[in-house]
Each structure stands twice: as structure tokens, then as C-alpha cells.
Coordinates of C-alpha atoms and ligand atoms in Angstrom, one line a residue:
X202 CA 0.0 0.0 0.0
X203 CA 1.2 3.5 -0.8
X204 CA 0.8 6.0 1.9
X205 CA 0.0 8.7 -0.7
X206 CA -3.2 6.7 -1.5
X207 CA -4.3 5.9 2.0
X208 CA -6.7 7.6 4.3
X209 CA -3.7 8.5 6.5
X210 CA -4.1 11.3 9.0
X211 CA -1.9 11.5 12.1
X212 CA -2.3 14.0 14.9
X213 CA 0.6 15.8 16.6
X214 CA -1.2 16.4 19.8
X215 CA -2.8 13.9 22.2
X216 CA -6.5 13.9 21.8
X217 CA -8.3 15.2 24.9
X218 CA -10.7 12.4 25.1
X219 CA -8.0 9.7 25.7
X220 CA -6.5 8.9 29.1
X221 CA -4.3 5.9 28.6
X222 CA -1.3 5.6 26.2
X223 CA -2.7 3.0 23.9
X224 CA -5.9 4.9 23.4
X225 CA -4.0 8.2 22.7
X226 CA -1.7 6.4 20.2
X227 CA -4.4 4.6 18.3
X228 CA -6.3 7.9 17.9
X229 CA -3.2 9.9 17.0
X230 CA -1.9 7.4 14.5
X231 CA -5.3 7.2 12.7
X232 CA -6.1 3.6 13.6
X233 CA -9.5 4.4 15.2
X234 CA -11.9 7.2 15.3
X235 CA -14.6 7.8 17.9
X236 CA -18.1 8.0 16.5
X237 CA -20.0 8.0 19.8
X238 CA -19.5 7.1 23.5
X239 CA -17.9 3.6 23.4
X240 CA -18.4 3.4 19.6
X241 CA -15.4 3.4 17.3
X242 CA -14.6 3.1 13.6
X243 CA -11.8 0.7 12.9
X244 CA -9.8 2.4 10.1
X245 CA -7.8 0.4 7.6
X246 CA -4.6 0.0 9.7
X247 CA -6.7 -1.1 12.7
X248 CA -8.8 -3.5 10.6
X249 CA -5.6 -5.2 9.4
X250 CA -4.5 -5.7 13.0
X251 CA -8.0 -7.0 14.0
X252 CA -8.0 -9.5 11.1
X253 CA -4.5 -10.7 12.1
X254 CA -5.6 -11.3 15.7
X255 CA -8.8 -13.0 14.4
X256 CA -6.8 -15.2 12.2
X257 CA -4.5 -16.4 15.0
X258 CA -7.6 -17.0 17.2
X259 CA -9.3 -18.9 14.4
X260 CA -6.3 -21.1 13.8
X261 CA -6.0 -21.9 17.4
X262 CA -9.7 -22.6 17.8
X263 CA -9.7 -24.9 14.8
X264 CA -6.6 -26.7 16.2
X265 CA -8.4 -27.2 19.5
X266 CA -11.3 -28.9 17.6
X267 CA -13.8 -26.0 17.7
X268 CA -15.9 -25.2 14.7
X269 CA -16.6 -21.8 13.4
X270 CA -20.2 -20.5 12.9
X271 CA -22.0 -17.2 13.1
X272 CA -25.0 -16.6 15.3
X273 CA -27.5 -13.8 15.1
X274 CA -26.9 -10.5 16.9
X275 CA -30.6 -9.8 17.3
X276 CA -32.0 -12.1 19.9
X277 CA -35.6 -12.6 21.0
X278 CA -36.4 -11.7 24.6
X279 CA -38.1 -15.1 25.1
X280 CA -34.8 -16.9 25.1
X281 CA -33.4 -14.6 27.8
X282 CA -36.6 -15.0 29.8
X283 CA -36.2 -18.8 29.7
X284 CA -32.7 -18.5 31.1
X285 CA -33.9 -16.0 33.7
X286 CA -31.5 -13.3 32.5
X287 CA -33.8 -10.9 30.6
X288 CA -34.5 -8.7 33.7
X289 CA -31.0 -8.7 35.1
X290 CA -29.6 -7.8 31.7
X291 CA -32.1 -5.1 30.8
X292 CA -33.0 -3.5 34.1
X293 CA -31.0 -1.2 36.5
X294 CA -27.4 -1.8 35.7
X295 CA -28.1 -4.4 33.0
X296 CA -26.0 -4.0 29.9
X297 CA -28.1 -5.3 27.1
X298 CA -29.5 -2.9 24.5
X299 CA -33.2 -3.9 24.3
X300 CA -35.6 -2.8 21.6
X301 CA -39.0 -3.5 20.2
X302 CA -39.8 -4.4 16.6
X303 CA -42.8 -3.2 14.6
X304 CA -45.0 -5.9 16.1
X305 CA -44.0 -4.9 19.6
X306 CA -41.9 -7.9 20.1
X307 CA -39.0 -7.4 22.5
X308 CA -35.5 -8.1 21.3
X309 CA -32.0 -7.6 22.6
X310 CA -28.7 -6.9 20.9
X311 CA -26.4 -9.8 21.8
X312 CA -24.0 -9.0 24.6
X313 CA -23.2 -12.8 24.7
X314 CA -24.7 -15.9 23.2
X315 CA -25.3 -18.6 25.8
X316 CA -29.1 -18.5 25.2
X317 CA -29.0 -18.6 21.4
X318 CA -26.4 -21.4 21.3
X319 CA -28.2 -23.5 24.0
X320 CA -31.5 -23.2 22.1
X321 CA -29.7 -24.5 19.0
X322 CA -28.2 -27.3 21.0
X323 CA -31.6 -28.1 22.4
X324 CA -33.0 -28.5 18.9
X325 CA -30.1 -30.3 17.3
X326 CA -28.3 -32.5 19.9
X327 CA -30.2 -35.7 20.8
X328 CA -27.7 -38.3 21.6
X329 CA -24.4 -38.9 23.3
X330 CA -23.1 -40.0 19.9
X331 CA -23.1 -36.4 18.8
X332 CA -20.9 -35.2 21.7
X333 CA -18.7 -33.4 22.4
X334 CA -19.5 -30.3 20.3
X335 CA -17.6 -27.0 20.5
X336 CA -18.7 -24.1 18.4
X337 CA -17.2 -20.6 18.1
X338 CA -17.8 -17.3 16.3
X339 CA -15.9 -14.1 15.9
X340 CA -18.4 -11.3 16.0
X341 CA -19.4 -7.8 17.1
X342 CA -21.0 -7.8 20.6
X343 CA -23.1 -5.0 22.0
X344 CA -23.0 -4.0 25.7
X345 CA -24.4 -0.7 27.1
X346 CA -21.5 -0.5 29.5
X347 CA -22.0 1.8 32.5
X348 CA -18.6 3.4 32.0
X349 CA -17.3 2.9 28.5
X350 CA -13.7 4.1 28.4
X351 CA -10.2 3.7 27.2
X352 CA -11.2 3.3 23.6
X353 CA -11.5 -0.3 22.5
X354 CA -10.7 -1.5 26.0
X355 CA -14.3 -1.0 27.1
X356 CA -16.5 -0.3 24.2
X357 CA -20.2 -0.5 23.7
X358 CA -19.7 -2.3 20.4
X359 CA -16.6 -4.6 20.3
X360 CA -15.3 -7.7 18.6
X361 CA -15.3 -10.9 20.6
X362 CA -14.5 -14.5 19.9
X363 CA -16.9 -16.6 21.9
X364 CA -17.0 -20.4 22.0
X365 CA -19.5 -22.8 23.6
X366 CA -18.9 -26.5 24.3
X367 CA -21.4 -29.2 25.0
X368 CA -20.3 -32.4 26.7
X369 CA -21.9 -35.5 28.1
X370 CA -20.2 -35.1 31.5
X371 CA -17.9 -33.1 33.7
X372 CA -14.8 -35.1 32.8
X373 CA -15.4 -34.4 29.1
X374 CA -16.0 -30.7 29.8
X375 CA -12.7 -30.6 31.7
X376 CA -10.9 -32.1 28.8
X377 CA -12.2 -29.5 26.4
X378 CA -11.6 -26.7 29.0
X379 CA -8.0 -27.8 29.2
X380 CA -7.6 -27.8 25.4
X381 CA -9.1 -24.3 25.3
X382 CA -6.7 -23.2 28.0
X383 CA -3.8 -24.3 25.9
X384 CA -5.3 -22.6 22.8
X385 CA -5.6 -19.4 24.8
X386 CA -1.9 -19.6 25.9
X387 CA -1.0 -20.2 22.2
X388 CA -3.1 -17.2 21.1
X389 CA -1.4 -14.8 23.6
X390 CA 2.0 -16.2 22.9
X391 CA 1.6 -15.9 19.2
X392 CA 0.3 -12.3 19.5
X393 CA 3.5 -11.5 21.4
X394 CA 1.9 -10.6 24.7
X395 CA 3.1 -11.0 28.3
X396 CA 0.2 -12.5 30.2
X397 CA -0.9 -14.5 33.2
X398 CA -3.7 -17.0 33.5
X399 CA -5.5 -16.4 36.8
X400 CA -8.3 -18.0 38.9
X401 CA -11.4 -15.9 38.3
X402 CA -14.7 -15.4 39.9
X403 CA -17.3 -17.6 38.3
X404 CA -20.2 -15.6 39.8
X405 CA -23.0 -17.4 41.6
X406 CA -23.1 -20.0 38.9
X407 CA -20.3 -21.7 40.8
X408 CA -19.3 -24.4 38.4
X409 CA -16.0 -26.1 38.8
X410 CA -13.9 -23.3 37.6
X411 CA -13.0 -20.3 35.5
X412 CA -9.8 -18.6 34.5
X413 CA -9.1 -15.2 33.1
X414 CA -6.2 -14.4 30.8
X415 CA -4.6 -11.1 31.9
X416 CA -2.3 -9.1 29.7
X417 CA -0.1 -7.4 32.2
X418 CA -0.1 -3.6 32.0
X419 CA -0.3 -0.6 34.4
X420 CA -3.5 0.6 32.8
X421 CA -5.3 -2.7 33.5
X422 CA -8.6 -2.4 35.3
X423 CA -8.1 -5.6 37.1
X424 CA -5.8 -6.4 40.0
X425 CA -4.0 -9.7 40.0
X426 CA -2.6 -11.3 43.2
X427 CA 0.1 -13.9 42.6
X428 CA 3.0 -15.6 44.3
X429 CA 6.6 -15.6 43.1
X430 CA 6.7 -19.5 43.0
X431 CA 4.3 -19.4 40.1
X432 CA 1.8 -21.7 41.9
X433 CA -0.9 -19.1 42.6
X434 CA -2.5 -16.3 40.6
X435 CA -6.0 -15.0 41.0
X436 CA -8.1 -11.9 40.3
X437 CA -8.5 -10.0 43.5
X438 CA -12.3 -10.6 43.1
X439 CA -11.6 -14.2 43.7
X440 CA -8.3 -14.3 45.6
X441 CA -7.9 -16.1 48.9
X442 CA -5.1 -15.7 51.4
X443 CA -4.2 -16.1 55.1
X444 CA -4.7 -12.8 56.8
X445 CA -2.0 -11.3 59.1
X446 CA -2.2 -12.7 62.6
X447 CA -4.4 -10.9 65.0
X448 CA -2.8 -9.3 68.0
X449 CA -4.0 -10.8 71.3
X450 CA -6.6 -8.7 73.0
X451 CA -5.8 -6.6 76.0
X452 CA -9.4 -6.8 77.2
X453 CA -10.2 -9.6 79.6
X454 CA -13.8 -8.9 80.7
X455 CA -17.0 -7.9 79.0
X456 CA -17.5 -4.2 79.5
X457 CA -19.4 -1.4 77.8
X458 CA -17.2 1.6 77.2
X459 CA -18.0 5.1 76.2
X460 CA -16.2 5.8 72.9
X461 CA -17.5 9.2 71.6
X462 CA -16.8 10.1 68.0
X463 CA -15.4 6.7 67.0
X464 CA -17.4 5.9 64.0
X465 CA -14.3 4.6 62.1
X466 CA -12.0 1.8 63.0
X467 CA -9.0 4.2 63.1
X468 CA -10.7 6.5 65.6
X469 CA -11.9 3.6 67.7
X470 CA -8.4 2.0 67.9
X471 CA -7.0 5.4 68.8
X472 CA -9.5 5.8 71.5
X473 CA -9.2 2.3 73.0
X474 CA -5.5 1.9 72.3
X475 CA -6.2 -1.4 70.6
X476 CA -5.3 -3.0 67.3
X477 CA -7.8 -3.2 64.4
X478 CA -7.2 -6.9 64.5
X479 CA -9.0 -7.1 67.8
X480 CA -12.1 -5.4 66.5
X481 CA -15.2 -7.1 64.9
X482 CA -16.7 -4.5 62.5
X483 CA -20.1 -4.9 60.9
X484 CA -21.0 -3.4 57.6
X485 CA -24.6 -3.1 56.4
X486 CA -25.5 -3.9 52.8
X487 CA -28.8 -3.6 50.9
X488 CA -29.4 -6.2 48.2
X489 CA -32.2 -5.4 45.7
X490 CA -33.7 -8.3 43.7
X491 CA -35.6 -8.0 40.5
X492 CA -39.0 -8.8 42.1
X493 CA -38.6 -5.6 44.1
X494 CA -37.6 -7.3 47.3
X495 CA -34.8 -5.9 49.4
X496 CA -32.7 -7.9 51.7
X497 CA -30.5 -6.3 54.4
X498 CA -27.3 -8.0 55.1
X499 CA -25.0 -7.5 58.2
X500 CA -21.5 -8.5 57.2
X501 CA -19.1 -8.9 60.1
X502 CA -15.3 -9.2 59.7
X503 CA -12.1 -8.3 61.4
X504 CA -11.4 -4.6 61.7
X505 CA -8.3 -4.6 59.5
X506 CA -10.1 -6.4 56.7
X507 CA -12.2 -5.2 53.8
X508 CA -15.4 -6.7 52.4
X509 CA -14.9 -8.3 48.9
X510 CA -18.2 -7.2 47.2
X511 CA -17.9 -9.8 44.5
X512 CA -17.8 -12.6 47.1
X513 CA -20.6 -10.9 49.0
X514 CA -22.7 -10.6 45.8
X515 CA -22.2 -14.3 45.1
X516 CA -23.5 -15.2 48.6
X517 CA -26.5 -13.0 48.2
X518 CA -27.3 -14.3 44.8
X519 CA -27.3 -17.8 46.3
X520 CA -29.8 -16.6 48.9
X521 CA -32.1 -15.5 46.1
X522 CA -31.7 -18.6 44.1
X523 CA -34.6 -21.0 43.8
X524 CA -37.1 -18.2 44.4
X525 CA -38.6 -17.6 41.0
X526 CA -37.9 -14.2 39.6
X527 CA -35.4 -13.4 42.3
X528 CA -32.2 -12.2 40.8
X529 CA -29.9 -9.8 42.5
X530 CA -29.8 -6.5 40.5
X531 CA -28.1 -4.1 42.9
X532 CA -25.9 -4.1 45.9
X533 CA -25.4 -1.0 48.0
X534 CA -23.8 -0.1 51.2
X535 CA -26.9 0.7 53.1
X536 CA -25.5 3.0 55.7
X537 CA -27.1 6.1 54.3
X538 CA -30.3 4.3 53.6
X539 CA -32.8 4.9 56.3
X540 CA -35.9 4.5 54.2
X541 CA -36.4 1.0 55.6
X542 CA -35.3 1.6 59.2
X543 CA -37.9 1.9 62.0
X544 CA -35.6 4.0 64.1
X545 CA -32.3 5.8 63.6
X546 CA -29.5 3.3 63.2
X547 CA -26.4 3.4 65.4
X548 CA -24.2 3.8 62.4
X549 CA -20.5 3.2 63.2
X550 CA -21.5 1.4 66.4
X551 CA -23.3 -1.6 65.0
X552 CA -22.7 -5.0 66.5
X553 CA -23.3 -8.3 64.7
X554 CA -26.5 -8.8 66.8
X555 CA -28.2 -5.6 65.8
X556 CA -31.9 -6.3 66.4
X557 CA -34.3 -7.1 63.6
X558 CA -36.7 -4.6 65.0
X559 CA -34.6 -1.9 63.3
X560 CA -36.3 -3.0 60.1
X561 CA -39.6 -1.3 59.6
X562 CA -42.3 -3.7 58.6
X563 CA -43.0 -3.6 54.9
X564 CA -43.8 -5.9 52.0
X565 CA -40.6 -4.9 50.1
X566 CA -38.1 -5.5 52.8
X567 CA -37.4 -8.8 54.3
X568 CA -38.0 -8.5 58.0
X569 CA -34.8 -10.1 59.3
X570 CA -31.2 -9.2 58.7
X571 CA -29.2 -11.8 56.8
X572 CA -26.1 -12.1 59.0
X573 CA -22.8 -13.2 57.5
X574 CA -19.5 -13.5 59.3
X575 CA -16.1 -13.9 57.9
X576 CA -13.7 -16.5 59.3
X577 CA -11.3 -13.7 60.4
X578 CA -13.9 -12.4 62.9
X579 CA -15.0 -15.9 64.0
X580 CA -11.5 -16.6 65.3
X581 CA -11.3 -13.6 67.6
X582 CA -11.6 -13.8 71.4
X583 CA -12.3 -10.9 73.9
X584 CA -12.8 -8.6 70.9
X585 CA -14.1 -5.1 70.6
X586 CA -17.4 -4.4 68.7
X587 CA -20.2 -1.9 68.6
X588 CA -22.7 -1.6 71.4
X589 CA -25.6 -0.9 69.1
X590 CA -25.7 2.6 70.6
X591 CA -24.1 5.7 69.3
X592 CA -21.0 6.6 71.2
X593 CA -20.5 3.2 72.8
X594 CA -18.6 0.0 72.1
X595 CA -18.2 -3.3 74.0
X596 CA -14.9 -4.8 74.8
X597 CA -13.9 -8.3 75.9
X598 CA -16.7 -9.8 73.8
X599 CA -16.8 -13.5 73.0
X600 CA -19.0 -15.3 70.5
X601 CA -21.8 -17.5 71.9
X602 CA -21.4 -16.4 75.5
X603 CA -21.9 -12.7 74.8
X604 CA -23.2 -12.5 71.3
X605 CA -24.6 -15.2 69.0
X606 CA -22.3 -16.3 66.2
X607 CA -24.1 -15.8 62.9
X608 CA -24.9 -19.1 61.2
X609 CA -23.4 -18.2 57.9
X610 CA -19.6 -18.3 58.1
X611 CA -18.3 -17.3 54.7
X612 CA -15.2 -16.1 53.0
X613 CA -16.1 -12.5 52.3
X614 CA -12.8 -10.6 52.8
X615 CA -10.6 -9.0 50.2
X616 CA -7.2 -10.7 50.0
X617 CA -4.4 -8.1 50.3
X618 CA -0.9 -7.8 48.8
X619 CA 1.5 -9.0 51.5
X620 CA -0.9 -11.6 52.9
X621 CA 0.5 -15.1 53.2
X622 CA -0.5 -17.6 50.5
X623 CA -2.8 -20.5 51.4
X624 CA -0.8 -23.1 49.4
X625 CA 2.4 -22.1 51.1
X626 CA 2.4 -19.6 54.0
X627 CA 6.1 -18.8 53.3
X628 CA 5.0 -17.2 50.0
X629 CA 3.4 -13.7 50.2
X630 CA 1.0 -12.3 47.7
X631 CA 2.3 -9.8 45.1
X632 CA 0.2 -7.5 43.1
X633 CA 0.1 -6.6 39.4
X634 CA -2.4 -4.8 37.1
X635 CA -3.9 -6.7 34.3
X636 CA -6.2 -6.2 31.3
X637 CA -8.7 -9.1 31.0
X638 CA -8.6 -10.3 27.4
X639 CA -10.0 -13.7 27.8
X640 CA -12.2 -15.7 30.2
X641 CA -12.8 -19.5 30.1
X642 CA -15.5 -20.9 32.1
X643 CA -16.8 -24.4 33.1
X644 CA -20.5 -23.5 33.1
X645 CA -22.0 -26.9 33.9
X646 CA -25.7 -27.3 33.4
X647 CA -27.1 -23.8 34.3
X648 CA -28.2 -22.9 30.8
X649 CA -29.0 -26.4 29.6
X650 CA -31.3 -27.0 32.5
X651 CA -32.9 -23.6 32.2
X652 CA -33.6 -24.1 28.5
X653 CA -34.2 -27.8 28.6
X654 CA -31.2 -28.8 26.4
X655 CA -30.7 -32.5 27.0
X656 CA -29.3 -35.5 25.3
X657 CA -29.9 -39.2 25.8
X658 CA -26.9 -41.1 27.3
X659 CA -25.7 -44.6 26.6
X660 CA -28.1 -46.0 29.1
X661 CA -31.0 -44.3 27.3
X662 CA -31.5 -41.7 30.1
X663 CA -32.1 -38.0 29.4
X664 CA -29.4 -35.7 30.8
X665 CA -28.7 -32.0 30.6
X666 CA -25.8 -31.0 28.4
X667 CA -22.7 -30.0 30.3
X668 CA -21.5 -26.7 29.0
X669 CA -18.4 -24.6 28.9
X670 CA -17.9 -21.1 27.4
X671 CA -14.8 -19.3 26.3
X672 CA -14.4 -15.7 25.3
X673 CA -11.6 -13.5 23.9
X674 CA -11.9 -9.8 23.5
X675 CA -10.4 -9.5 20.0
X676 CA -10.6 -5.7 19.8
X677 CA -9.5 -5.3 23.5
X678 CA -6.6 -7.7 22.8
X679 CA -5.4 -5.5 19.9
X680 CA -5.3 -2.4 22.0
X681 CA -3.8 -4.2 25.0
X682 CA -0.9 -5.1 22.7
X683 CA -0.2 -1.4 22.2
X684 CA -0.6 -0.7 25.9
X685 CA 2.1 -3.3 26.6
X686 CA 4.4 -2.1 23.9
X687 CA 5.1 1.6 23.0
X688 CA 7.7 4.2 23.5
X689 CA 8.0 8.0 23.4
X690 CA 7.8 7.9 19.6
X691 CA 4.7 5.7 19.2
X692 CA 3.5 2.2 19.1
X693 CA 5.7 -0.9 18.8
X694 CA 3.6 -3.6 17.3
X695 CA 4.5 -7.2 17.9
X696 CA 5.5 -8.5 14.4
X697 CA 2.7 -11.1 14.3
X698 CA -0.1 -8.6 14.5
X699 CA 1.4 -5.5 13.1
X700 CA -0.8 -4.1 10.3
X701 CA 2.2 -4.2 8.0
X702 CA 5.5 -5.8 8.6
X703 CA 7.7 -3.3 6.8
X704 CA 7.7 0.3 5.6
X705 CA 9.9 1.6 2.8
X706 CA 10.7 5.3 3.1
X707 CA 11.9 7.6 0.3
X708 CA 13.5 10.5 2.2
X709 CA 13.7 12.7 -0.9
X710 CA 11.1 12.2 -3.5
X711 CA 13.0 14.4 -6.0
X712 CA 15.9 12.0 -6.0
X713 CA 15.2 9.5 -8.8
X714 CA 17.7 6.9 -7.6
X715 CA 15.9 6.9 -4.2
X716 CA 12.5 6.6 -5.8
X717 CA 13.6 3.8 -8.1
X718 CA 15.3 1.7 -5.4
X719 CA 12.3 2.2 -3.1
X720 CA 9.8 1.2 -5.8
X721 CA 11.8 -1.9 -6.5
X722 CA 12.0 -2.9 -2.9
X723 CA 8.3 -2.2 -2.4
X724 CA 7.3 -4.6 -5.3
X725 CA 9.9 -7.2 -4.4
X726 CA 8.9 -7.4 -0.7
X727 CA 5.2 -7.5 -1.4
X728 CA 5.6 -10.1 -4.1
X729 CA 7.5 -12.2 -1.5
X730 CA 4.6 -12.0 0.9
X731 CA 6.1 -9.4 3.2
X732 CA 3.3 -6.9 3.9
X733 CA 5.0 -3.6 3.0
X734 CA 4.0 0.1 3.0
X735 CA 5.6 2.6 0.8
X736 CA 5.9 6.2 2.1
X737 CA 5.9 8.0 -1.2
X738 CA 4.3 11.2 0.1
X739 CA 5.7 14.6 -0.6
X740 CA 6.5 15.2 3.0
X741 CA 9.9 16.0 4.6
X742 CA 12.0 13.0 5.5
X743 CA 11.7 13.9 9.2
X744 CA 7.9 13.8 9.1
X745 CA 8.0 10.4 7.4
X746 CA 10.3 8.9 10.0
X747 CA 8.1 10.3 12.8
X748 CA 5.0 8.8 11.2
X749 CA 6.6 5.4 10.7
X750 CA 7.6 5.3 14.4
X751 CA 4.1 6.5 15.5
X752 CA 2.3 3.8 13.6
X753 CA 4.8 1.3 14.9
X754 CA 5.7 -0.7 11.8
X755 CA 8.3 -3.3 12.9
X756 CA 10.9 -2.7 10.1
X757 CA 11.7 0.5 8.4
X758 CA 13.8 0.6 5.2
X759 CA 15.2 3.9 4.1
X760 CA 16.6 4.4 0.6
X761 CA 18.9 7.3 1.7
X762 CA 22.6 8.3 1.4
X763 CA 24.1 4.8 1.5
X764 CA 22.4 4.0 -1.8
X765 CA 25.7 5.2 -3.4
X766 CA 27.3 2.1 -2.0
X767 CA 24.3 0.0 -3.1
X768 CA 23.0 -0.1 0.5
X769 CA 19.8 0.9 2.4
X770 CA 19.2 1.4 6.1
X771 CA 17.1 -1.1 7.9
X772 CA 15.9 0.0 11.3
X773 CA 14.1 -2.2 13.9
X774 CA 11.3 -0.3 15.5
X775 CA 11.5 -2.0 18.8
X776 CA 15.2 -1.6 19.5
X777 CA 16.1 1.3 17.1
X778 CA 18.9 -1.0 15.9
X779 CA 20.0 0.2 12.4
X780 CA 21.8 -1.9 9.8
X781 CA 23.3 -1.0 6.5
X782 CA 22.2 -3.7 4.1
X783 CA 23.0 -4.4 0.4
X784 CA 19.9 -3.9 -1.7
X785 CA 19.7 -7.6 -2.7
X786 CA 20.0 -8.7 0.9
X787 CA 16.9 -6.8 2.1
X788 CA 14.5 -9.5 1.3
X789 CA 16.4 -12.4 2.8
X790 CA 17.3 -10.4 5.9
X791 CA 13.7 -9.3 6.5
X792 CA 12.4 -12.8 6.0
X793 CA 14.8 -14.0 8.6
X794 CA 13.9 -11.3 11.1
X795 CA 10.2 -11.8 10.7
X796 CA 10.5 -15.6 10.9
X797 CA 12.5 -15.2 14.1
X798 CA 10.1 -12.7 15.6
X799 CA 7.1 -14.7 14.9
X800 CA 8.5 -18.0 16.3
X801 CA 9.9 -16.3 19.4
Ligands
ATP207 P1 -15.2 -7.1 32.0 O1 -15.1 -7.6 33.4 O2 -13.9 -6.5 31.5 O3 -16.4 -6.3 31.8 P2 -16.5 -9.4 31.2 O4 -16.3 -10.3 32.3 O5 -17.8 -8.7 31.1 O6 -15.3 -8.4 31.1 P3 -16.9 -11.6 29.3 O7 -18.3 -11.5 29.3 O8 -16.2 -12.8 29.9 O9 -16.2 -10.2 29.9 O10 -16.4 -11.4 27.8 C1 -15.2 -12.0 27.2 C2 -14.2 -11.1 26.8 O11 -14.7 -10.0 26.0 C3 -13.5 -10.4 28.0 O12 -12.5 -11.2 28.5 C4 -13.0 -9.1 27.4 O13 -11.7 -9.4 26.8 C5 -13.9 -8.8 26.3 N1 -14.8 -7.7 26.7 C6 -15.8 -7.7 27.5 N2 -16.5 -6.5 27.6 C7 -15.8 -5.7 26.7 C8 -16.0 -4.4 26.3 N3 -17.0 -3.6 26.8 N4 -15.2 -3.9 25.4 C9 -14.2 -4.6 24.8 N5 -14.0 -5.9 25.2 C10 -14.8 -6.5 26.1
MG208 MG1 -18.3 -6.7 31.5

């Protein structure tokens, strides 16, 4: 491709709308253009990158035994009602774009395809002889994200590869899952990305497991906790750890103490001269379900620990399960919420046994607190906790004798950097930022049961299909590659997914020898299958060099001064290493570089 014939517009300045380097660079270099909030045009250079990523994904999916298909993006509401997800996906913070057709039928734009694929499996899979089946597609997804940002990282329209597997049993699911895991490692490796596979939250579905593939980068929205020995890595949403030891309590006897103005743990510890590890704090949450019901939860944990809201949400979803139409749609810290209280709450001084009579009788609000306690709090003796009275705490408190231990003992704390690891307490958790580019998931039978997708096993018995699902954010991955690899001058594409592998620059378009050599190289390289750009614009040499660096083409060939000796300059974008190479050696040299880079 000749730059003189391309829609090629670069910007000198960073666009105001972009916050992170990859977003700025993609805009500046003319790869993408914003059309609306979270909505982007993929311009020719970007489209080439996306097609390369897609091709790598496709090859690895095919190699793993998955088959490509293409499912509809417009999906009937009925399918989502059958799975029970229509309300959670369209109400409150739901992310599905919903619409009505001319006959007033409700439809959604596909944010994901479990429902559609399970309905197809229900119709087409009858017997164990047809299993296993693994189908994938590469397609645009629509999600009305609450906070679209960072360009392609969190768009409202983006490209995803999603795959869905159907197996006869768990063992077979695990075999496919492990193949897909390998395929994902291959995809990331081939795209030239540094990544980590981490244990992930599987939501309330439970299932036997799920992992996310994180591209490591400062701008990542996710926090990963891992150990140096390489044996543990998890999203902080899911991570477990051993908390720091609690300090023994100085309080020996149960006593109510006046502690004015101590509505935070820090102030309380200051006042009582105690450690936060001796305190049982209780946080109040309000969970709203889609049938309008509200449940109030009192969550008790050790004073130095923080609630992990993802873990809490999973516990609360489980509570709603089995009740038809009861799906959790919002979770709020209820401290400021007094609309349901029968009398002013002793906020900051609440104990785990706060009386249910604080809840005003109403149809919407469940009349008893759901009481959850984290193991960190269960282990404490002679601890400090609120007295359910503003300005007062109790010290020397013990479970059972002084205060009933909540029935539900759950892991609800946030694991922290520096905590000891569960698998080996000598290892401490380290932290890193990651961009989630893939998620693989052992779904089990949640969707097959909901939609009645069954098969007949060898014994002639009808069984629900055992499912897995596997996603890769293709457009997010492409931007993540930039986020992981750029310098002051611009992007540095990994060779395997660069839009072009080489760019030939004519420093002076008036010098016919330069033009001739460049034209010849341009044809020769392209003919040999090296995707090459030619900068034949009437720009100054400096501008051309700057642009080549900005768009991040791996190899730059300049037909400059050394032409007199029959040589050109070949510069590697990543290292700036420059080589003088004889004209007839350019092709073999580039071939070797590219082969090396792609196999590395
Ligand atoms: P996130 O937590 O980042 O919102 P998710 O858990 O909703 O992701 P999945 O539903 O598992 O994501 O989708 C599979 C993959 O699609 C993700 O791993 C991610 O790479 C990509 N993805 C999800 N949402 C977006 C988005 N809004 N824009 C771009 N890519 C996305
Ligand atoms: Mg999401």
C-alpha cells in the first residue's frame, strides 16, 4: 500500500478524550476514530490488526477442535426469559441494549450468546453420539457499559470470539476446557503478549472453575494477586489468602465503654488503644432483587479487613436462588439508607447482633437481617465491637457467651498484597495490574437446565448437556498489545499482529535513484509476501520517520545516502537498531527477522 493513496491522517497532539497511552496512540496514528460514546470506527490499519488477531484466534480454535459458525446478533427476549437473564440484563445496571420491533416484540442486541447457542443445541443435539461439540464465532458484541472508556478496551460495540462447548459429563468438559486453556496460551504467545492466567470469579453459577487471561499492563482495570513461586495467581475478586495474625486482645472482661466520635476503625483504635485486628466490625448492605424485594445484610469481619463485594454478591445471589424471579440486581452499602429503618441506626457502632426490630415492617423489605460472618472475625476472642448505641462500644466480647455467632460463616474478605498464601504460607501475595482479554468458564448445566437442552446417554437416560464457554476480546486484545508495547515515539507492534511488517521510506522524492530503489524494494517485498507500505508522500524526511515510528511498523527501510554504496538502512522499530544492508539482501534479511520474531 502506498501512503500517498491511503486515508492516512496522524495527529501531533494527544486527543483530549483519551486517558491511557494505547488509546491516545491509536487515535493519534489514525487507527481508530470515535463515533460516539464507546463506539469506534476501525480504520484500515486497525482493521488489518484485528484481522490478524482474528486469524490467530481462528487457527488456534480450529486446532483445538472447535468449529466456526456465526450466530444472530438480534436475539428474541423469550430466550433470555427462559434463562432468567432478561431482567438482570435489561434493568437497572443491566448492559443489554433492548428494543421493540414493529410488532411490539421485544428483542435484545447480543451481549453474549449462551441463550442462542443453548437453544440451538436443544434442537439439534439428541444423543451422546453427537458429543462433544464445540462451536465458536468471531463477531461484534453490544453492551451498554455503565462506563465505556479507554477506547477499544471497554467499548459498547466490540469484537469478541466466543466459543461454547457441549459435553456428556464433567470429565469431558474438563478435557475441552484444558484444550481451550492451551489454545488461549498459544493465542497470547503468538500475539507477542506477556500474560498470566489467573483464577477468576465464576459468579454465583459456581461451576467447577473459571480462569481469566490477563495481559499485564499498568492501565489494566483488574488487580491480580500472585506468588513468586508461580503456583498461585488470581483476580483480587476471587483471591484467597491467610490474613495477618491478630494481636492478642488486652481486654479480659466484657464491658461497655463510652467511645465518643469513634465511627471509624482508626478513631476507635486510637480511643481504646487497641489494634484493628481485635475489632469485629459490621457493615450493612442492601441487596435489591428484580422482584422488588430488598434484603438487608449485616456482614461482620475483622477490623483490619475489607469486604470483597464480588464474594458478597455471590453469597447474596445464592440466597435469592430457587425463588422464581429473584435475581440480584443491585448491591449498595446501606449506611445512608434509612428508608427502611424503623428508628435511627447506630451507624458506626453496629454489632453483629443488631436487632431485627430496626427493620420497619414492609412488603418490600425482608424482616430479618441476613447475618454473614467472615472467618477472620470468628477466630477472635475478647474482641471489641459496637454496642448498638451511638458513642459506645463493647470490649472483651466473646462469641456465643456474649453474642450469637451468625450461622453463615463465609469467606467474604478481600485478599491483600503481602498476605500469606494459602498453598504455602512462606509465600506472600504480590500484586500486578492486568487487562482481562479472555475468560474461560466451566458453566456446567445452568443454561442447559434452564432451557431444557438435554441428550440421551448410553443407558437411554435423558441428561442435561454439560457446557463450557470461552471468550476472547479481540478488539481489546489488539489495544492491549499497544498498551504493553510503546515508547516515546509511538506504538511498537509485535510483528505477528502489526498491520504491515515493513515500511519503505523515500527520504527525498525528488531523487530519482531513491525513488527507483524504493519502488523496486516495495514490489519485491510485497511479491515475496512481506506486507509492506511505501511512504511516497511529498513530506519532509523527518515527518516520514516520525509517522513510521508513530504507527509502529516493525521494520523501516530507508533508501537514503548509503544508496551510493548500493545499500539501504534497515531500522528495527522495537530496538532502534540500524543496519546497512545491500539492496539484494533486504528480502532475505527481513524474511529471517520476521520468521524469528514470529516464532519467538
Ligand atoms: P469485564 O469484566 O472487563 O467487563 P466481562 O467479564 O464482562 O469483562 P466476558 O463477558 O467474559 O467479559 O467477555 C469475554 C471477553 O470480552 C472479555 O474477557 C474481554 O476481553 C472482552 N470484553 C468484555 N467486555 C468488553 C467491552 N466492553 N469492550 C471490549 N471488550 C470487552
Ligand atoms: Mg463486563
